[in-house]
Coordinates of C-alpha atoms in Angstrom, one line a residue:
X4 CA -80.7 15.2 -36.8
X5 CA -81.8 11.8 -35.6
X6 CA -83.2 10.3 -32.4
X7 CA -83.9 6.8 -31.2
X8 CA -85.8 5.3 -28.3
X9 CA -85.9 1.9 -26.6
X10 CA -88.5 0.4 -24.3
X11 CA -86.3 -0.7 -21.4
X12 CA -87.9 0.5 -18.2
X13 CA -89.2 -2.1 -18.0
X14 CA -88.5 -4.3 -21.0
X15 CA -91.8 -5.8 -22.3
X16 CA -92.3 -9.3 -21.0
X17 CA -94.9 -12.0 -20.4
X18 CA -96.8 -11.0 -23.5
X19 CA -96.3 -7.2 -23.1
X20 CA -96.2 -5.1 -26.3
X21 CA -93.4 -2.9 -27.5
X22 CA -93.8 0.8 -27.5
X23 CA -96.0 2.3 -30.2
X24 CA -94.4 4.3 -33.0
X25 CA -91.0 4.4 -34.7
X26 CA -87.9 3.6 -32.7
X27 CA -85.7 5.7 -35.0
X28 CA -86.5 9.2 -36.5
X29 CA -84.3 11.5 -38.7
X30 CA -84.8 15.0 -40.0
X31 CA -82.7 17.3 -42.2
X32 CA -80.8 19.9 -40.2
X33 CA -81.5 23.3 -41.6
X34 CA -80.1 26.7 -40.5
X35 CA -83.3 27.4 -38.5
X36 CA -83.1 24.1 -36.6
X37 CA -79.3 23.9 -35.9
X38 CA -77.3 26.5 -33.9
X39 CA -74.9 28.5 -36.1
X40 CA -71.8 27.7 -34.1
X41 CA -72.5 24.0 -34.3
X42 CA -72.9 24.3 -38.0
X43 CA -69.4 25.9 -38.4
X44 CA -67.9 23.3 -36.2
X45 CA -69.3 20.5 -38.3
X46 CA -68.0 22.1 -41.5
X47 CA -64.5 22.4 -40.2
X48 CA -64.5 18.9 -38.8
X49 CA -65.8 17.5 -42.2
X50 CA -62.9 19.2 -44.0
X51 CA -60.4 17.6 -41.7
X52 CA -62.0 14.2 -42.2
X53 CA -61.9 14.5 -46.0
X54 CA -58.2 15.3 -45.8
X55 CA -57.6 12.3 -43.6
X56 CA -59.5 10.0 -45.8
X57 CA -57.7 11.2 -48.9
X58 CA -54.3 10.6 -47.3
X59 CA -55.3 7.1 -46.3
X60 CA -56.5 6.3 -49.8
X61 CA -53.2 7.6 -51.3
X62 CA -51.2 5.5 -48.9
X63 CA -53.3 2.4 -49.7
X64 CA -52.9 2.9 -53.4
X65 CA -49.1 3.2 -53.1
X66 CA -48.9 0.1 -51.0
X67 CA -51.1 -1.8 -53.5
X68 CA -49.0 -0.7 -56.5
X69 CA -45.8 -1.6 -54.6
X70 CA -47.2 -5.1 -53.8
X71 CA -48.2 -5.7 -57.5
X72 CA -44.7 -4.7 -58.6
X73 CA -43.1 -7.1 -56.1
X74 CA -45.3 -9.9 -57.2
X75 CA -44.5 -9.4 -60.9
X76 CA -40.8 -9.2 -60.2
X77 CA -41.0 -12.4 -58.1
X78 CA -42.9 -14.3 -60.8
X79 CA -40.6 -13.1 -63.6
X80 CA -37.6 -14.1 -61.5
X81 CA -39.1 -17.5 -60.6
X82 CA -40.1 -18.4 -64.1
X83 CA -37.2 -16.8 -65.9
X84 CA -39.2 -16.6 -69.1
X85 CA -38.4 -13.1 -70.4
X86 CA -34.8 -12.6 -69.6
X87 CA -31.5 -13.8 -71.0
X88 CA -29.6 -16.5 -69.2
X89 CA -28.4 -15.2 -65.9
X90 CA -27.4 -18.6 -64.4
X91 CA -25.8 -20.9 -67.0
X92 CA -25.2 -23.7 -64.6
X93 CA -28.4 -25.4 -65.9
X94 CA -26.7 -25.5 -69.3
X95 CA -23.6 -27.2 -68.1
X96 CA -23.6 -29.5 -65.1
X97 CA -27.4 -29.9 -65.2
X98 CA -27.3 -31.1 -68.8
X99 CA -24.9 -34.0 -68.3
X100 CA -26.7 -37.2 -69.2
X101 CA -27.6 -39.4 -66.3
X102 CA -25.0 -41.9 -65.3
X103 CA -22.5 -40.8 -67.8
X104 CA -18.9 -40.0 -66.9
X105 CA -17.2 -36.8 -68.2
X106 CA -15.3 -37.2 -71.3
X107 CA -11.5 -37.6 -70.9
X108 CA -9.9 -35.7 -73.7
X109 CA -6.8 -37.9 -73.8
X110 CA -8.9 -41.0 -74.4
X111 CA -11.8 -39.7 -76.4
X112 CA -12.0 -41.1 -79.9
X113 CA -14.8 -39.0 -81.2
X114 CA -15.3 -35.2 -81.3
X115 CA -16.8 -33.6 -78.2
X116 CA -18.6 -30.3 -78.4
X117 CA -18.9 -28.2 -75.3
X118 CA -22.0 -26.1 -74.6
X119 CA -22.1 -22.8 -76.4
X120 CA -22.7 -20.5 -73.4
X121 CA -22.6 -17.4 -75.5
X122 CA -25.8 -18.3 -77.2
X123 CA -28.7 -16.1 -76.1
X124 CA -31.4 -18.4 -74.8
X125 CA -34.0 -18.5 -72.2
X126 CA -33.5 -20.5 -69.0
X127 CA -35.8 -21.5 -66.1
X128 CA -34.2 -19.8 -63.1
X129 CA -36.6 -21.0 -60.4
X130 CA -36.7 -24.4 -58.8
X131 CA -38.0 -27.3 -60.8
X132 CA -39.8 -29.4 -58.1
X133 CA -39.2 -32.9 -59.2
X134 CA -41.4 -35.2 -57.1
X135 CA -38.8 -37.8 -56.3
X136 CA -40.4 -38.9 -53.0
X137 CA -43.1 -41.4 -53.4
X138 CA -46.2 -40.3 -51.7
X139 CA -49.9 -40.9 -52.2
X140 CA -50.7 -37.2 -52.3
X141 CA -50.9 -34.6 -55.1
X142 CA -50.6 -30.8 -54.7
X143 CA -52.4 -28.3 -56.9
X144 CA -53.6 -24.7 -56.7
X145 CA -56.4 -23.9 -54.3
X146 CA -58.8 -23.1 -57.1
X147 CA -61.0 -25.7 -58.9
X148 CA -58.9 -28.2 -60.8
X149 CA -60.7 -27.9 -64.1
X150 CA -62.8 -25.2 -65.5
X151 CA -65.1 -25.8 -68.5
X152 CA -64.3 -24.2 -71.8
X153 CA -66.8 -23.4 -74.5
X154 CA -65.8 -26.5 -76.4
X155 CA -66.2 -28.8 -73.5
X156 CA -62.5 -29.3 -72.8
X157 CA -60.7 -28.2 -69.6
X158 CA -57.7 -26.2 -68.6
X159 CA -55.4 -26.4 -65.6
X160 CA -55.1 -23.5 -63.3
X161 CA -51.4 -22.6 -63.2
X162 CA -50.9 -19.4 -61.4
X163 CA -49.7 -19.9 -57.8
X164 CA -47.8 -23.1 -57.3
X165 CA -49.5 -25.6 -55.0
X166 CA -49.2 -25.5 -51.3
X167 CA -51.8 -27.9 -50.0
X168 CA -50.8 -31.5 -50.8
X169 CA -54.0 -33.1 -49.5
X170 CA -56.9 -32.1 -51.8
X171 CA -55.6 -32.9 -55.3
X172 CA -56.9 -36.5 -55.4
X173 CA -60.2 -35.5 -53.7
X174 CA -60.8 -32.9 -56.3
X175 CA -59.8 -35.2 -59.1
X176 CA -62.2 -37.9 -57.9
X177 CA -65.0 -35.4 -57.9
X178 CA -64.7 -35.3 -61.7
X179 CA -66.7 -37.9 -63.6
X180 CA -63.7 -38.7 -65.8
X181 CA -61.4 -39.4 -62.8
X182 CA -63.6 -41.5 -60.5
X183 CA -61.5 -44.6 -61.1
X184 CA -58.1 -42.9 -60.5
X185 CA -56.4 -45.0 -57.8
X186 CA -55.8 -43.3 -54.5
X187 CA -52.7 -45.3 -53.5
X188 CA -49.2 -44.5 -54.6
X189 CA -48.3 -48.0 -55.9
X190 CA -49.3 -47.3 -59.5
X191 CA -49.2 -43.5 -59.7
X192 CA -46.4 -41.1 -60.4
X193 CA -46.6 -37.3 -60.7
X194 CA -44.4 -34.3 -60.9
X195 CA -44.2 -30.5 -61.6
X196 CA -42.9 -29.6 -65.1
X197 CA -42.3 -26.5 -67.2
X198 CA -41.0 -25.9 -70.7
X199 CA -37.8 -27.9 -70.0
X200 CA -39.9 -31.0 -69.9
X201 CA -39.1 -34.3 -68.1
X202 CA -40.5 -37.8 -67.7
X203 CA -42.8 -39.8 -65.4
X204 CA -42.2 -43.6 -64.9
X205 CA -44.2 -46.3 -63.1
X206 CA -41.2 -48.5 -62.1
X207 CA -41.3 -52.2 -63.1
X208 CA -44.4 -51.7 -65.3
X209 CA -43.0 -50.7 -68.7
X210 CA -45.1 -47.5 -68.5
X211 CA -43.6 -44.1 -68.9
X212 CA -44.5 -40.6 -70.1
X213 CA -41.9 -38.4 -71.9
X214 CA -42.5 -34.7 -71.9
X215 CA -40.1 -33.2 -74.5
X216 CA -38.6 -29.8 -74.1
X217 CA -40.9 -27.1 -75.3
X218 CA -44.0 -29.4 -75.1
X219 CA -45.3 -27.2 -72.3
X220 CA -45.7 -23.6 -73.3
X221 CA -43.2 -21.2 -71.8
X222 CA -44.8 -19.4 -68.9
X223 CA -46.8 -22.5 -67.9
X224 CA -46.2 -24.9 -65.0
X225 CA -48.2 -28.1 -65.0
X226 CA -48.7 -30.8 -62.3
X227 CA -48.9 -34.0 -64.4
X228 CA -49.7 -37.5 -63.3
X229 CA -49.3 -41.0 -64.7
X230 CA -51.3 -43.9 -63.4
X231 CA -52.5 -47.4 -64.4
X232 CA -56.1 -48.8 -64.1
X233 CA -56.0 -52.1 -62.3
X234 CA -59.5 -52.7 -61.0
X235 CA -61.2 -55.4 -63.1
X236 CA -64.7 -54.0 -62.6
X237 CA -63.6 -50.8 -64.2
X238 CA -62.0 -52.3 -67.2
X239 CA -63.3 -51.2 -70.6
X240 CA -66.7 -52.6 -71.5
X241 CA -66.4 -52.1 -75.2
X242 CA -64.6 -55.4 -75.9
X243 CA -66.4 -57.8 -78.2
X244 CA -65.1 -61.3 -77.1
X245 CA -65.7 -62.7 -80.6
X246 CA -62.9 -60.7 -82.2
X247 CA -61.5 -57.9 -80.0
X248 CA -59.0 -58.2 -77.2
X249 CA -57.2 -55.9 -74.9
X250 CA -53.5 -55.7 -75.8
X251 CA -52.1 -53.2 -73.3
X252 CA -52.7 -51.8 -69.8
X253 CA -55.3 -49.1 -69.4
X254 CA -53.2 -46.0 -68.7
X255 CA -54.2 -42.5 -67.6
X256 CA -52.1 -39.4 -67.9
X257 CA -53.3 -35.9 -67.2
X258 CA -55.0 -33.6 -66.3
X259 CA -56.7 -33.7 -69.7
X260 CA -57.2 -30.4 -71.5
X261 CA -53.8 -28.9 -70.8
X262 CA -52.3 -27.1 -73.7
X263 CA -49.3 -28.8 -75.3
X264 CA -47.3 -27.3 -78.1
X265 CA -45.9 -30.6 -79.3
X266 CA -46.6 -34.3 -78.7
X267 CA -45.6 -36.1 -75.5
X268 CA -44.8 -39.8 -75.8
X269 CA -46.7 -42.4 -73.7
X270 CA -44.9 -45.8 -73.6
X271 CA -46.7 -49.0 -72.5
X272 CA -46.3 -52.7 -73.0
X273 CA -48.5 -54.7 -75.4
X274 CA -49.0 -58.5 -75.7
X275 CA -49.7 -58.9 -79.4
X276 CA -47.3 -60.9 -81.6
X277 CA -46.7 -57.6 -83.5
X278 CA -47.6 -59.2 -86.8
X279 CA -49.8 -56.4 -88.3
X280 CA -50.9 -58.6 -91.2
X281 CA -53.0 -60.6 -88.7
X282 CA -54.4 -57.6 -86.7
X283 CA -56.4 -54.4 -86.9
X284 CA -54.9 -52.6 -83.9
X285 CA -56.5 -49.5 -82.6
X286 CA -55.7 -46.9 -80.0
X287 CA -58.8 -46.0 -77.8
X288 CA -59.2 -43.0 -75.7
X289 CA -61.9 -42.4 -73.0
X290 CA -64.0 -39.3 -73.5
X291 CA -65.1 -36.9 -70.7
X292 CA -68.5 -38.6 -70.8
X293 CA -66.8 -42.0 -70.1
X294 CA -67.3 -43.6 -73.5
X295 CA -64.3 -45.1 -75.4
X296 CA -63.6 -43.9 -78.9
X297 CA -61.2 -45.0 -81.6
X298 CA -58.6 -42.3 -82.2
X299 CA -56.4 -44.1 -84.6
X300 CA -55.8 -47.4 -86.3
X301 CA -52.2 -48.5 -86.8
X302 CA -51.2 -48.3 -90.5
X303 CA -53.9 -45.9 -91.3
X304 CA -52.8 -42.9 -89.2
X305 CA -53.7 -39.4 -90.4
X306 CA -50.7 -37.1 -89.8
X307 CA -53.0 -34.1 -89.1
X308 CA -54.5 -35.9 -86.1
X309 CA -53.2 -35.3 -82.6
X310 CA -52.3 -39.0 -82.2
X311 CA -49.7 -41.3 -83.7
X312 CA -48.4 -44.7 -82.7
X313 CA -45.3 -46.8 -83.2
X314 CA -45.7 -50.5 -82.4
X315 CA -42.5 -52.3 -81.4
X316 CA -42.0 -55.9 -80.6
X317 CA -43.2 -55.6 -77.0
X318 CA -43.9 -51.9 -76.5
X319 CA -46.3 -49.3 -77.9
X320 CA -45.2 -45.6 -78.2
X321 CA -48.1 -43.2 -78.4
X322 CA -47.5 -39.7 -79.6
X323 CA -50.3 -37.5 -78.3
X324 CA -51.0 -33.8 -78.0
X325 CA -53.9 -34.5 -75.6
X326 CA -53.6 -36.2 -72.3
X327 CA -56.2 -38.7 -71.1
X328 CA -56.9 -42.4 -70.6
X329 CA -55.7 -44.7 -73.3
X330 CA -55.7 -48.4 -74.2
X331 CA -54.5 -50.5 -77.1
X332 CA -56.9 -53.1 -78.5
X333 CA -56.7 -55.6 -81.3
X334 CA -59.2 -57.2 -83.7
X335 CA -57.9 -60.4 -85.1
X336 CA -58.1 -60.6 -88.9
X337 CA -57.4 -64.4 -89.0
X338 CA -56.9 -67.3 -86.6
X339 CA -53.2 -66.8 -87.0
X340 CA -53.4 -63.7 -84.8
X341 CA -51.8 -64.5 -81.4
X342 CA -51.3 -62.9 -78.0
X343 CA -48.3 -63.5 -75.8
X344 CA -49.2 -65.1 -72.5
X345 CA -46.9 -65.1 -69.5
X346 CA -46.9 -68.4 -67.6
X347 CA -45.8 -68.1 -63.9
X348 CA -45.5 -71.0 -61.4
X349 CA -45.8 -70.3 -57.7
X350 CA -45.6 -72.5 -54.6
X351 CA -45.6 -71.9 -50.9
X352 CA -42.3 -70.4 -49.6
X353 CA -42.7 -72.7 -46.6
X354 CA -44.9 -75.8 -46.3
X355 CA -45.7 -77.5 -42.9
X356 CA -48.7 -79.5 -44.0
X357 CA -49.2 -82.6 -46.2
X358 CA -50.8 -80.5 -48.9
X359 CA -48.7 -78.5 -51.3
X360 CA -50.4 -76.1 -53.8
X361 CA -48.9 -75.1 -57.1
X362 CA -50.5 -72.0 -58.8
X363 CA -50.1 -71.4 -62.5
X364 CA -50.9 -68.0 -63.8
X365 CA -51.8 -67.5 -67.5
X366 CA -51.9 -63.7 -68.1
X367 CA -51.1 -61.1 -70.7
X368 CA -47.4 -60.7 -71.2
X369 CA -47.0 -57.1 -69.9
X370 CA -44.7 -56.0 -67.1
X371 CA -47.4 -54.3 -65.1
X372 CA -49.2 -57.7 -64.7
X373 CA -46.0 -59.4 -63.8
X374 CA -45.4 -56.8 -61.1
X375 CA -49.0 -57.1 -59.8
X376 CA -48.8 -60.9 -59.5
X377 CA -45.4 -60.8 -57.8
X378 CA -46.8 -58.4 -55.2
X379 CA -50.0 -60.5 -54.7
X380 CA -48.0 -63.7 -54.3
X381 CA -45.7 -62.1 -51.8
X382 CA -48.7 -61.3 -49.6
X383 CA -49.9 -64.9 -50.0
X384 CA -46.6 -66.3 -48.9
X385 CA -45.8 -67.7 -52.4
X386 CA -42.6 -67.9 -54.4
X387 CA -41.7 -68.6 -58.0
X388 CA -40.7 -72.2 -58.4
X389 CA -39.6 -71.9 -62.1
X390 CA -38.6 -69.3 -64.6
X391 CA -41.4 -67.5 -66.4
X392 CA -42.4 -68.9 -69.8
X393 CA -44.1 -67.3 -72.8
X394 CA -46.9 -69.0 -74.7
X395 CA -48.5 -67.7 -78.0
X396 CA -52.3 -68.0 -77.6
X397 CA -54.1 -67.9 -81.0
X398 CA -57.5 -66.7 -81.9
X399 CA -58.6 -70.3 -82.7
X400 CA -61.5 -70.5 -80.2
X401 CA -59.7 -73.3 -78.4
X402 CA -59.4 -73.4 -74.6
X403 CA -56.2 -73.6 -72.6
X404 CA -55.5 -76.8 -70.8
X405 CA -53.2 -77.5 -67.9
X406 CA -52.1 -80.9 -66.5
X407 CA -49.5 -82.5 -64.2
X408 CA -47.5 -85.7 -64.9
X409 CA -44.6 -87.9 -63.8
X410 CA -45.0 -87.6 -60.0
X411 CA -43.5 -90.4 -57.9
X412 CA -46.6 -92.2 -56.9
X413 CA -45.1 -93.7 -53.8
X414 CA -44.6 -90.3 -52.2
X415 CA -47.0 -87.9 -53.9
X416 CA -50.5 -87.9 -55.5
X417 CA -52.6 -85.3 -57.2
X418 CA -56.0 -84.4 -55.6
X419 CA -57.3 -83.3 -59.0
X420 CA -60.0 -85.8 -60.1
X421 CA -59.9 -85.0 -63.8
X422 CA -56.8 -85.5 -66.0
X423 CA -56.5 -81.7 -66.7
X424 CA -57.8 -78.3 -65.9
X425 CA -59.1 -75.9 -68.5
X426 CA -59.4 -72.1 -68.9
X427 CA -62.1 -71.1 -71.4
X428 CA -60.9 -69.3 -74.5
X429 CA -62.9 -66.1 -74.0
X430 CA -61.6 -65.6 -70.5
X431 CA -58.1 -65.3 -71.9
X432 CA -58.8 -63.7 -75.2
X433 CA -60.8 -60.7 -73.8
X434 CA -58.0 -59.7 -71.5
X435 CA -60.7 -58.4 -69.0
X436 CA -59.4 -60.7 -66.2
X437 CA -55.9 -59.7 -65.1
X438 CA -54.7 -62.6 -63.0
X439 CA -56.2 -65.9 -64.4
X440 CA -54.7 -69.0 -62.8
X441 CA -55.2 -72.6 -62.0
X442 CA -54.2 -74.4 -58.8
X443 CA -52.9 -78.0 -58.5
X444 CA -53.2 -79.4 -55.0
X445 CA -50.7 -82.2 -54.4
X446 CA -50.5 -84.4 -51.3
X447 CA -47.4 -86.0 -49.9
X448 CA -47.7 -89.3 -48.0
X449 CA -45.5 -88.1 -45.1
X450 CA -44.2 -84.9 -43.6
X451 CA -40.7 -86.3 -44.1
X452 CA -41.2 -86.3 -47.9
X453 CA -39.8 -83.1 -49.1
X454 CA -38.4 -83.9 -52.6
X455 CA -40.9 -83.1 -55.4
X456 CA -40.4 -83.9 -59.0
X457 CA -43.1 -83.7 -61.7
X458 CA -43.9 -82.2 -65.1
X459 CA -46.5 -79.5 -65.6
X460 CA -47.9 -78.9 -69.1
X461 CA -49.8 -75.9 -70.4
X462 CA -51.1 -75.9 -74.0
X463 CA -53.8 -74.6 -76.2
X464 CA -55.9 -77.3 -77.8
X465 CA -54.6 -77.8 -81.3
X466 CA -52.1 -75.1 -80.7
X467 CA -48.8 -74.3 -79.0
X468 CA -47.8 -75.6 -75.5
X469 CA -45.1 -75.3 -72.8
X470 CA -43.9 -77.8 -70.2
X471 CA -42.3 -77.2 -66.9
X472 CA -40.0 -79.9 -65.3
X473 CA -39.9 -79.4 -61.5
X474 CA -37.4 -81.1 -59.3
X475 CA -36.6 -79.5 -55.9
X476 CA -36.9 -79.8 -52.1
X477 CA -39.9 -78.0 -50.7
X478 CA -38.4 -77.6 -47.3
X479 CA -35.1 -76.0 -48.4
X480 CA -35.6 -72.6 -49.9
X481 CA -32.8 -72.7 -52.4
X482 CA -34.8 -71.3 -55.3
X483 CA -33.7 -67.9 -56.8
X484 CA -35.4 -64.8 -55.5
X485 CA -38.4 -63.5 -57.4
X486 CA -36.5 -60.3 -58.3
X487 CA -34.1 -62.5 -60.3
X488 CA -36.8 -62.8 -62.9
X489 CA -37.8 -59.1 -62.9
X490 CA -36.1 -56.3 -64.8
X491 CA -35.7 -54.2 -61.8
X492 CA -36.4 -50.5 -62.7
X493 CA -34.9 -48.4 -59.9
X494 CA -35.3 -45.1 -61.7
X495 CA -36.9 -42.1 -60.0
X496 CA -40.7 -42.0 -60.7
X497 CA -40.4 -38.3 -61.7
X498 CA -37.5 -36.5 -63.4
X499 CA -37.8 -32.8 -64.3
X500 CA -35.6 -30.9 -66.6
X501 CA -32.2 -31.9 -68.0
X502 CA -31.8 -35.0 -65.8
X503 CA -34.7 -36.7 -67.6
X504 CA -32.8 -36.8 -70.9
X505 CA -29.7 -38.4 -72.3
X506 CA -28.9 -35.8 -74.9
X507 CA -27.9 -32.4 -73.5
X508 CA -30.3 -29.6 -74.4
X509 CA -27.8 -27.4 -76.3
X510 CA -26.4 -30.3 -78.3
X511 CA -30.0 -31.4 -79.1
X512 CA -30.6 -27.9 -80.5
X513 CA -27.4 -28.1 -82.7
X514 CA -28.5 -31.5 -84.1
X515 CA -32.0 -30.2 -84.9
X516 CA -30.8 -27.0 -86.6
X517 CA -28.3 -29.1 -88.6
X518 CA -30.7 -31.8 -89.8
X519 CA -34.1 -30.1 -90.1
X520 CA -33.0 -28.1 -93.2
X521 CA -33.4 -30.4 -96.2
X522 CA -30.2 -31.3 -97.9
X523 CA -29.9 -32.1 -101.6
X524 CA -27.9 -35.3 -101.0
X525 CA -30.3 -36.5 -98.3
X526 CA -27.9 -35.9 -95.4
X527 CA -30.7 -34.5 -93.2
X528 CA -33.4 -35.8 -90.8
X529 CA -34.6 -38.3 -93.4
X530 CA -31.3 -40.2 -93.4
X531 CA -31.3 -40.1 -89.6
X532 CA -34.8 -41.7 -89.6
X533 CA -33.6 -44.4 -92.0
X534 CA -30.5 -45.2 -89.8
X535 CA -32.8 -45.5 -86.8
X536 CA -35.2 -47.7 -88.7
X537 CA -38.1 -45.2 -88.7
X538 CA -38.8 -45.3 -92.4
X539 CA -42.5 -46.1 -91.9
X540 CA -43.0 -42.8 -90.1
X541 CA -41.7 -40.4 -92.7
X542 CA -45.0 -38.7 -93.4
X543 CA -45.6 -38.2 -89.7
X544 CA -42.2 -36.8 -89.2
X545 CA -42.4 -34.5 -92.2
X546 CA -45.6 -33.0 -90.8
X547 CA -43.8 -31.6 -87.7
X548 CA -42.1 -28.3 -87.5
X549 CA -38.9 -30.0 -86.4
X550 CA -38.7 -33.7 -87.6
X551 CA -35.3 -34.2 -86.0
X552 CA -36.7 -33.2 -82.6
X553 CA -39.4 -35.8 -82.8
X554 CA -36.8 -38.5 -83.8
X555 CA -34.7 -37.6 -80.8
X556 CA -37.7 -37.7 -78.6
X557 CA -38.4 -41.2 -79.7
X558 CA -34.7 -42.2 -79.3
X559 CA -34.9 -40.9 -75.7
X560 CA -37.9 -43.1 -74.9
X561 CA -36.3 -46.2 -76.4
X562 CA -32.9 -45.7 -74.7
X563 CA -33.6 -44.2 -71.3
X564 CA -32.0 -47.2 -69.5
X565 CA -29.5 -48.4 -72.1
X566 CA -28.9 -45.3 -74.2
X567 CA -25.6 -45.4 -76.0
X568 CA -24.6 -41.9 -77.0
X569 CA -21.5 -43.2 -78.8
X570 CA -23.8 -45.2 -81.0
X571 CA -25.9 -42.2 -81.8
X572 CA -22.8 -40.2 -82.4
X573 CA -21.6 -42.8 -84.9
X574 CA -24.9 -42.5 -86.8
X575 CA -24.4 -38.7 -86.9
X576 CA -20.8 -39.3 -88.2
X577 CA -22.2 -41.6 -91.0
X578 CA -24.6 -38.8 -92.0
X579 CA -21.6 -36.5 -92.2
X580 CA -22.8 -33.9 -89.7
X581 CA -19.7 -33.5 -87.6
X582 CA -20.9 -30.2 -86.2
X583 CA -23.9 -32.0 -84.6
X584 CA -21.8 -34.4 -82.6
X585 CA -22.9 -34.9 -79.0
X586 CA -21.2 -35.4 -75.6
X587 CA -19.5 -38.8 -75.4
X588 CA -17.8 -40.9 -72.9
X589 CA -14.5 -42.5 -73.7
X590 CA -15.3 -45.9 -72.4
X591 CA -18.7 -46.1 -74.0
X592 CA -20.6 -46.5 -70.7
X593 CA -23.9 -44.8 -70.1

């Protein structure tokens, strides 16, 4: 039994007190206090209520179990990770190399192997969402991006696929490690990937990330990004200007901490002369705390480490099993060590004043800087007035000088008081200033004077130099377009699955199974590595479960734009592995 009371007639006001005592009282209802008929009524009613509640609980449990079964069936169908191939279209049309015409049997001069669709394999049957549209947004799961692990690393939530495209960058920027991640879409690419792999590219920068098949564990779906650090105030602060110089862009790929079962390959330009006798070149990686650490030195790699590097003439290929922020630096071992500088000359696209300015950029020879300067000059109304030139800048402590000569004095004069301009050695050698340039201001005697002829000289004191002979009409825009001097990269920023690779997946498997097994006469992966001039990397390749697969990964990164499958097939024929031949085109086009 219970009873309550309220003080409402009237309600206390103007300082009046509430009623004295308890507002709610209760007392056990015994047989003496409760009427017998009412007791039986409550008992019967309670039994009916119990039956009703039990029925509701049973129905709820059935609905919950049905919902769980539907979710599991949906996820298994979406990921296609535990069933045999149900849709083989991904193994046929989807695996044709990009831009390659089908083989014509009547014209084919080399063996062509069709996919073995009888092979039991596992296929991704859902939708690989390749981010082909360029937007400034990321999409991730609604949970926190990174959760700490006991060892201080992080893992990516990868249950439900993302639905909110607006919060990814905001959550990334809240992490100390990612505070410098750019929020614009100019220098960032991203995509969704699973075990089929793919690639990310920053067009016209020379920067790409190859995610080989099986690098992402089966059952995982990762949202991966690739970006370049451009802000000068956020450049690495670990450079010693006396010896060390930045040789590459500062590139981030992530999220860090995701589990990879084999290395991905990060490609980026470098500006060294690639003469390792004169350099100690190191790969640096930024830690979660923000400090930069050496993770390997070229020529002294440890195959058990998660990093490896191949230095080519103008490109660095970084094999890494851990994503993060990377940069290549060099310490000169002698004054013969040299960096490649790109020299760019710009002038106004249109000039209506007596003054005419010529800007000469002296920057590291990497494609990302070339693209950045082109975009900046386009905003300033500038235009290339000569072809780009390359200058080797040595670690000789001498400055870079620039001068202008041979102007027709009757029509033009230089407003520069000194005979030349000079850029200090350390400003160039450190690589910390991205767009170094000098400006020559010329003045014509009359607006009717439009023909300009002169010679510009750029040289390092007691070192190499370049000269530019200019002869053109500043009022007639007959100079070639800026794009004529750029290797225009029109590829999609994100490619997921088979479209990201030249070698079809099943043919790749045939090659690996054929060459991974050691052969007494050497006709195995070792001979393939020699034919592709990868002799220096034999120890690294031998440490991998499938050396052939790593070789083919590297071939994919080197030949994405100009891959010649016929040439690769010819190498396979030389090795004598006819059963590992690949799809070819009769006319040799790719």
